[in-house]
Every structure is written in structure tokens, then in C-alpha cells.
Amino acid sequence: MSQLDGVWAVDRISGALPPLYGCVKRIHGTRGTTEFGRMPGMPFDVRGLELHYRAPFSMLVDRLEPRNGGFFGRATLLGREFGEFQMRRRDNVDEMKTQLIKHIDEAHAMEQNVLRMLDGMISTTDDPEILDALEHHKMQTQNHSDRMQQRLEAHDATPSTVKQVGGVLGALMKMPLDMVRGEKSGRNARDGYATEHLEIASYELLRRIAQKAGDEETATAAQEIIAEEQAFAKTIEQNWDKFATLSLQEEGVTV
């Protein structure tokens, strides 16, 4: 393990650097990122006690030296120093809470996207039984969103405005595109089934992170939400024959 490995809070000392509120450097081995809140990180390579940023920031290099249990840093641009900063190691408990809040926030954003997706499904569904199941799950989904917001508030955090970012959210964002096309019943079922399992996976991860962080209320909420997502996925499973028949009928195929 390198002396630089870990999560470091970064504070400005002097020069042309901005205030650096909330700035952290995450370093593991020969790689790391400089991060500002929820914005994408700036990746760099670790070369001894120098941090060499990758394109498009390759003209930047941070030069470090040990000081007072942390590191004193000189920010350079094309070899010329333009600012000074200090790095202090983040407390593991604080970092655990930061990661927990991030996963709760992503779960809340996910539920907001699912609500929009369910609205699209409801507007394109004619079968009364399926429509009733969708309406019921929409109420459950709103409750899931509310519970995640409550868990954020319990940690003195608020939902992020950066909601459409890779992973689960990226997958969800493409699904409503299918709703403007034909064969809506089959596509709705397929997308709904995939979404439920994406949600289940996300909450399984959140539950375990919450347990490691000692947040039993969030862990319990995640487990209860998982059960409801599994139940709705089961409802879709039990109706695949119906979805296939409806899909064919929508395309003018007599069954």
C-alpha cells in the first residue's frame, strides 16, 4: 500500500486555485481522481510524489511533499507553479457516510426515472389487469422514492440534481424511447422486467453498504423495497403468455 493510498480532503493555501470546497483526491496505487462534489472526477497517474493528470488536463501536475501527517502540494501548469494546497486524510467514518449518501441519492434518482417510465407504460396499456398492476406499482414506486428522500434527510443531505448518469440510470433513460414504437405490450413487459432486476440489484448493494455504515433504517428500507420489486417482477413473469399474445395482436397477427 502506497503512502498516498486513500481519500484526502484538499484545502487551498494560496495562488490562483479556487477555494476547493468539498474537493477530495482518491488515490489507489498508481491511479487517482480529483473530485469536486458530484461532478465527474479528473483522473491522474501517480508517479512517486507527483500527480500527472490525464487528457484533457495533461498540462497539470501536482507536486507533493509530506508535511504534518498529510501532504503539502504545489499545483503546476506546464511546469510553472500557480497555487499551493494541503491534503489531509479523510476519516474512514466520514468517507463511509459519504458513500452511503451517494448510493441513497442514486436510489432516489432511480425511482424518479422509474416513475416517468411507469407513466409511459400506463399511457400505452389497454389490458385492465395489467393496467391495475402498473397503477399499483406506481404507488409503491412513489413510496420508495419518498423513503429514499427521507433517508437522505436523516443524513442532512438533499437529492442531487445530477440524476441521469451512467449505470442503472443510463439504462433506464433509454427505455421510454421504446414506448413511441409499435408492439407496446411486449416492450413494456420487457423493459419493466429488466428495470425491476436493475432496481433489485441496486437495493441489494445499498442494503449491504448501509449495514456496513451502521444505518439499519436504510438497510431495512432497502430490504422491504426489494421484496416489493421482486413481487412485481413475479407478476410480469406470470403474464408472459398474455404479453406475447397482445404484442402479436398489436402488430396485426391473429393468434
Short mmCIF file of C-alpha atoms in Angstrom, two decimals:
data_model
loop_
_atom_site.label_atom_id
_atom_site.label_comp_id
_atom_site.label_asym_id
_atom_site.label_seq_id
_atom_site.Cartn_x
_atom_site.Cartn_y
_atom_site.Cartn_z
CA MET A 1 0.00 0.00 0.00
CA SER A 2 1.39 3.40 -1.04
CA GLN A 3 1.64 6.26 1.44
CA LEU A 4 -0.73 8.15 -0.86
CA ASP A 5 -3.42 5.46 -0.97
CA GLY A 6 -6.73 6.60 0.48
CA VAL A 7 -9.13 9.53 0.38
CA TRP A 8 -7.73 13.02 1.00
CA ALA A 9 -9.52 16.29 1.71
CA VAL A 10 -7.92 19.15 -0.22
CA ASP A 11 -7.70 22.74 1.06
CA ARG A 12 -6.38 25.78 -0.80
CA ILE A 13 -3.43 27.63 0.72
CA SER A 14 -2.55 30.28 -1.86
CA GLY A 15 -2.25 31.21 -5.50
CA ALA A 16 -4.73 31.04 -8.37
CA LEU A 17 -6.51 27.94 -7.08
CA PRO A 18 -10.27 28.25 -6.35
CA PRO A 19 -11.48 27.74 -2.75
CA LEU A 20 -11.68 23.91 -3.32
CA TYR A 21 -14.75 23.46 -1.11
CA GLY A 22 -15.60 19.74 -0.97
CA CYS A 23 -12.58 18.79 -3.07
CA VAL A 24 -11.11 15.33 -2.45
CA LYS A 25 -8.41 13.22 -4.03
CA ARG A 26 -8.99 9.47 -4.19
CA ILE A 27 -5.80 7.50 -4.74
CA HIS A 28 -5.27 3.78 -5.20
CA GLY A 29 -1.90 2.50 -6.35
CA THR A 30 -0.76 4.32 -9.46
CA ARG A 31 -4.08 6.00 -10.23
CA GLY A 32 -6.43 8.50 -8.71
CA THR A 33 -9.00 11.24 -9.26
CA THR A 34 -9.52 14.78 -8.03
CA GLU A 35 -13.23 15.28 -7.37
CA PHE A 36 -15.42 18.31 -6.67
CA GLY A 37 -18.73 17.30 -5.08
CA ARG A 38 -20.87 15.32 -7.53
CA MET A 39 -19.02 16.46 -10.64
CA PRO A 40 -17.02 13.91 -12.69
CA GLY A 41 -13.52 13.37 -11.35
CA MET A 42 -10.30 14.49 -13.02
CA PRO A 43 -8.16 11.32 -13.41
CA PHE A 44 -4.42 11.29 -12.84
CA ASP A 45 -1.47 8.89 -12.69
CA VAL A 46 0.70 8.70 -9.58
CA ARG A 47 4.43 8.92 -10.27
CA GLY A 48 6.27 8.95 -6.97
CA LEU A 49 5.01 12.09 -5.24
CA GLU A 50 3.70 13.68 -8.41
CA LEU A 51 0.16 13.50 -9.72
CA HIS A 52 0.13 13.71 -13.53
CA TYR A 53 -3.34 14.47 -14.88
CA ARG A 54 -4.68 12.77 -17.99
CA ALA A 55 -6.12 14.44 -21.07
CA PRO A 56 -7.72 16.91 -21.36
CA PHE A 57 -5.88 18.12 -18.23
CA SER A 58 -2.46 16.69 -19.13
CA MET A 59 -0.78 20.09 -18.74
CA LEU A 60 -1.44 19.90 -14.99
CA VAL A 61 0.85 18.22 -12.42
CA ASP A 62 0.54 18.30 -8.63
CA ARG A 63 3.87 18.01 -6.78
CA LEU A 64 3.60 16.76 -3.22
CA GLU A 65 5.78 16.63 -0.14
CA PRO A 66 4.97 15.11 3.29
CA ARG A 67 4.03 17.63 5.96
CA ASN A 68 2.27 17.42 9.37
CA GLY A 69 0.88 13.93 8.77
CA GLY A 70 -0.50 14.89 5.37
CA PHE A 71 0.92 16.44 2.23
CA PHE A 72 1.76 19.94 1.05
CA GLY A 73 1.06 20.36 -2.67
CA ARG A 74 2.16 22.65 -5.47
CA ALA A 75 -0.20 22.86 -8.45
CA THR A 76 1.69 23.40 -11.69
CA LEU A 77 0.65 24.25 -15.24
CA LEU A 78 3.20 23.35 -17.95
CA GLY A 79 5.83 23.19 -15.23
CA ARG A 80 5.01 26.57 -13.66
CA GLU A 81 3.56 26.74 -10.15
CA PHE A 82 0.24 28.58 -9.85
CA GLY A 83 -1.07 27.54 -6.45
CA GLU A 84 -0.46 25.74 -3.17
CA PHE A 85 -2.72 23.35 -1.29
CA GLN A 86 -2.69 20.84 1.53
CA MET A 87 -4.04 17.28 1.70
CA ARG A 88 -5.32 15.70 4.91
CA ARG A 89 -6.54 12.14 5.16
CA ARG A 90 -10.30 11.79 5.39
CA ASP A 91 -11.68 9.95 8.41
CA ASN A 92 -12.94 6.49 7.41
CA VAL A 93 -16.28 7.04 9.17
CA ASP A 94 -16.88 10.25 7.24
CA GLU A 95 -15.98 8.55 3.98
CA MET A 96 -18.33 5.64 4.72
CA LYS A 97 -21.16 8.14 5.28
CA THR A 98 -20.29 9.94 2.04
CA GLN A 99 -20.50 6.68 0.10
CA LEU A 100 -23.76 5.71 1.79
CA ILE A 101 -25.35 9.07 0.91
CA LYS A 102 -24.19 8.66 -2.69
CA HIS A 103 -25.93 5.28 -3.01
CA ILE A 104 -29.13 6.54 -1.35
CA ASP A 105 -29.13 9.51 -3.70
CA GLU A 106 -28.71 7.22 -6.72
CA ALA A 107 -31.60 5.06 -5.49
CA HIS A 108 -33.81 8.13 -5.17
CA ALA A 109 -32.84 9.27 -8.68
CA MET A 110 -33.53 5.78 -9.99
CA GLU A 111 -37.05 5.80 -8.54
CA GLN A 112 -37.76 9.19 -10.12
CA ASN A 113 -36.81 7.74 -13.50
CA VAL A 114 -38.94 4.65 -12.91
CA LEU A 115 -41.94 6.85 -12.10
CA ARG A 116 -41.59 8.51 -15.51
CA MET A 117 -41.21 5.15 -17.17
CA LEU A 118 -44.34 3.80 -15.45
CA ASP A 119 -46.32 6.83 -16.61
CA GLY A 120 -45.34 5.93 -20.17
CA MET A 121 -46.30 2.30 -19.68
CA ILE A 122 -49.66 3.22 -18.16
CA SER A 123 -50.47 5.55 -21.04
CA THR A 124 -49.87 2.76 -23.59
CA THR A 125 -51.56 -0.14 -21.77
CA ASP A 126 -55.16 -1.16 -22.50
CA ASP A 127 -55.42 -4.51 -20.69
CA PRO A 128 -57.34 -3.84 -17.40
CA GLU A 129 -55.45 -6.43 -15.35
CA ILE A 130 -52.02 -5.22 -16.44
CA LEU A 131 -53.07 -1.59 -16.05
CA ASP A 132 -54.17 -2.26 -12.47
CA ALA A 133 -50.79 -3.86 -11.68
CA LEU A 134 -48.92 -0.90 -13.17
CA GLU A 135 -51.01 1.63 -11.22
CA HIS A 136 -50.38 -0.28 -8.00
CA HIS A 137 -46.64 -0.45 -8.64
CA LYS A 138 -46.56 3.27 -9.40
CA MET A 139 -47.89 3.93 -5.90
CA GLN A 140 -45.22 1.61 -4.49
CA THR A 141 -42.54 3.38 -6.52
CA GLN A 142 -43.62 6.80 -5.23
CA ASN A 143 -43.34 5.40 -1.71
CA HIS A 144 -39.85 4.06 -2.50
CA SER A 145 -38.81 7.49 -3.72
CA ASP A 146 -40.22 9.14 -0.60
CA ARG A 147 -38.41 6.68 1.68
CA MET A 148 -35.08 7.32 -0.02
CA GLN A 149 -35.60 11.07 0.29
CA GLN A 150 -36.33 10.60 4.00
CA ARG A 151 -33.12 8.61 4.40
CA LEU A 152 -31.18 11.40 2.68
CA GLU A 153 -32.73 13.94 5.04
CA ALA A 154 -31.78 11.74 8.00
CA HIS A 155 -28.17 12.24 6.92
CA ASP A 156 -28.64 16.01 6.43
CA ALA A 157 -28.48 15.57 2.65
CA THR A 158 -30.81 16.51 -0.20
CA PRO A 159 -31.49 14.78 -3.54
CA SER A 160 -28.91 15.57 -6.17
CA THR A 161 -29.84 17.43 -9.33
CA VAL A 162 -27.38 15.25 -11.27
CA LYS A 163 -29.71 12.34 -11.94
CA GLN A 164 -29.08 10.99 -15.42
CA VAL A 165 -25.66 9.41 -15.00
CA GLY A 166 -24.38 6.00 -16.24
CA GLY A 167 -25.11 2.58 -14.83
CA VAL A 168 -28.68 1.90 -13.78
CA LEU A 169 -29.91 5.41 -14.58
CA GLY A 170 -28.40 5.30 -18.04
CA ALA A 171 -30.18 2.03 -18.74
CA LEU A 172 -33.47 3.40 -17.51
CA MET A 173 -33.24 6.55 -19.60
CA LYS A 174 -33.28 4.61 -22.89
CA MET A 175 -36.39 2.61 -22.05
CA PRO A 176 -39.06 5.29 -22.66
CA LEU A 177 -37.81 5.54 -26.25
CA ASP A 178 -39.43 2.20 -26.96
CA MET A 179 -42.84 3.49 -25.96
CA VAL A 180 -43.29 5.56 -29.09
CA ARG A 181 -42.91 2.48 -31.26
CA GLY A 182 -45.27 -0.38 -32.06
CA GLU A 183 -45.66 -3.64 -30.14
CA LYS A 184 -46.03 -1.71 -26.88
CA SER A 185 -47.21 -4.56 -24.64
CA GLY A 186 -44.18 -6.72 -25.25
CA ARG A 187 -41.73 -3.84 -24.96
CA ASN A 188 -43.40 -2.60 -21.78
CA ALA A 189 -43.13 -6.06 -20.24
CA ARG A 190 -39.53 -6.50 -21.31
CA ASP A 191 -38.45 -3.06 -20.06
CA GLY A 192 -40.42 -3.39 -16.85
CA TYR A 193 -38.91 -6.80 -16.11
CA ALA A 194 -35.38 -5.52 -16.78
CA THR A 195 -35.99 -2.44 -14.64
CA GLU A 196 -37.18 -4.47 -11.67
CA HIS A 197 -33.99 -6.50 -11.67
CA LEU A 198 -31.84 -3.39 -12.03
CA GLU A 199 -33.64 -1.95 -9.01
CA ILE A 200 -33.26 -5.17 -7.03
CA ALA A 201 -29.52 -5.20 -7.71
CA SER A 202 -29.18 -1.54 -6.71
CA TYR A 203 -31.03 -2.04 -3.44
CA GLU A 204 -29.07 -5.21 -2.63
CA LEU A 205 -25.90 -3.14 -2.89
CA LEU A 206 -27.40 -0.25 -0.91
CA ARG A 207 -28.57 -2.62 1.83
CA ARG A 208 -25.10 -4.02 2.36
CA ILE A 209 -23.41 -0.62 2.32
CA ALA A 210 -25.97 0.67 4.83
CA GLN A 211 -25.26 -2.28 7.11
CA LYS A 212 -21.51 -1.65 6.95
CA ALA A 213 -22.16 2.02 7.74
CA GLY A 214 -24.34 1.09 10.73
CA ASP A 215 -27.51 2.56 9.17
CA GLU A 216 -30.06 -0.12 9.97
CA GLU A 217 -33.04 2.04 8.98
CA THR A 218 -31.77 2.39 5.42
CA ALA A 219 -30.86 -1.30 5.32
CA THR A 220 -34.39 -2.22 6.43
CA ALA A 221 -35.97 0.14 3.91
CA ALA A 222 -33.86 -1.37 1.13
CA GLN A 223 -34.86 -4.92 2.11
CA GLU A 224 -38.56 -4.05 2.16
CA ILE A 225 -38.31 -2.33 -1.22
CA ILE A 226 -36.50 -5.35 -2.66
CA ALA A 227 -39.45 -7.56 -1.64
CA GLU A 228 -41.90 -5.30 -3.50
CA GLU A 229 -39.71 -5.13 -6.60
CA GLN A 230 -39.42 -8.94 -6.61
CA ALA A 231 -43.20 -9.25 -6.32
CA PHE A 232 -43.78 -7.00 -9.33
CA ALA A 233 -41.17 -8.87 -11.35
CA LYS A 234 -43.05 -12.07 -10.46
CA THR A 235 -46.29 -10.52 -11.73
CA ILE A 236 -44.64 -9.87 -15.10
CA GLU A 237 -43.27 -13.45 -15.17
CA GLN A 238 -46.74 -14.87 -14.67
CA ASN A 239 -48.11 -12.95 -17.66
CA TRP A 240 -45.54 -13.60 -20.39
CA ASP A 241 -48.06 -15.56 -22.48
CA LYS A 242 -50.51 -12.65 -22.31
CA PHE A 243 -47.79 -10.14 -23.27
CA ALA A 244 -46.78 -12.28 -26.24
CA THR A 245 -50.39 -12.54 -27.45
CA LEU A 246 -51.00 -8.78 -27.04
CA SER A 247 -47.77 -7.97 -28.86
CA LEU A 248 -48.73 -10.09 -31.83
CA GLN A 249 -52.23 -8.61 -31.93
CA GLU A 250 -50.79 -5.08 -31.89
CA GLU A 251 -48.80 -5.99 -34.99
CA GLY A 252 -51.89 -7.33 -36.73
CA VAL A 253 -51.05 -11.01 -36.26
CA THR A 254 -54.05 -13.23 -35.49
CA VAL A 255 -53.41 -15.60 -32.60
#
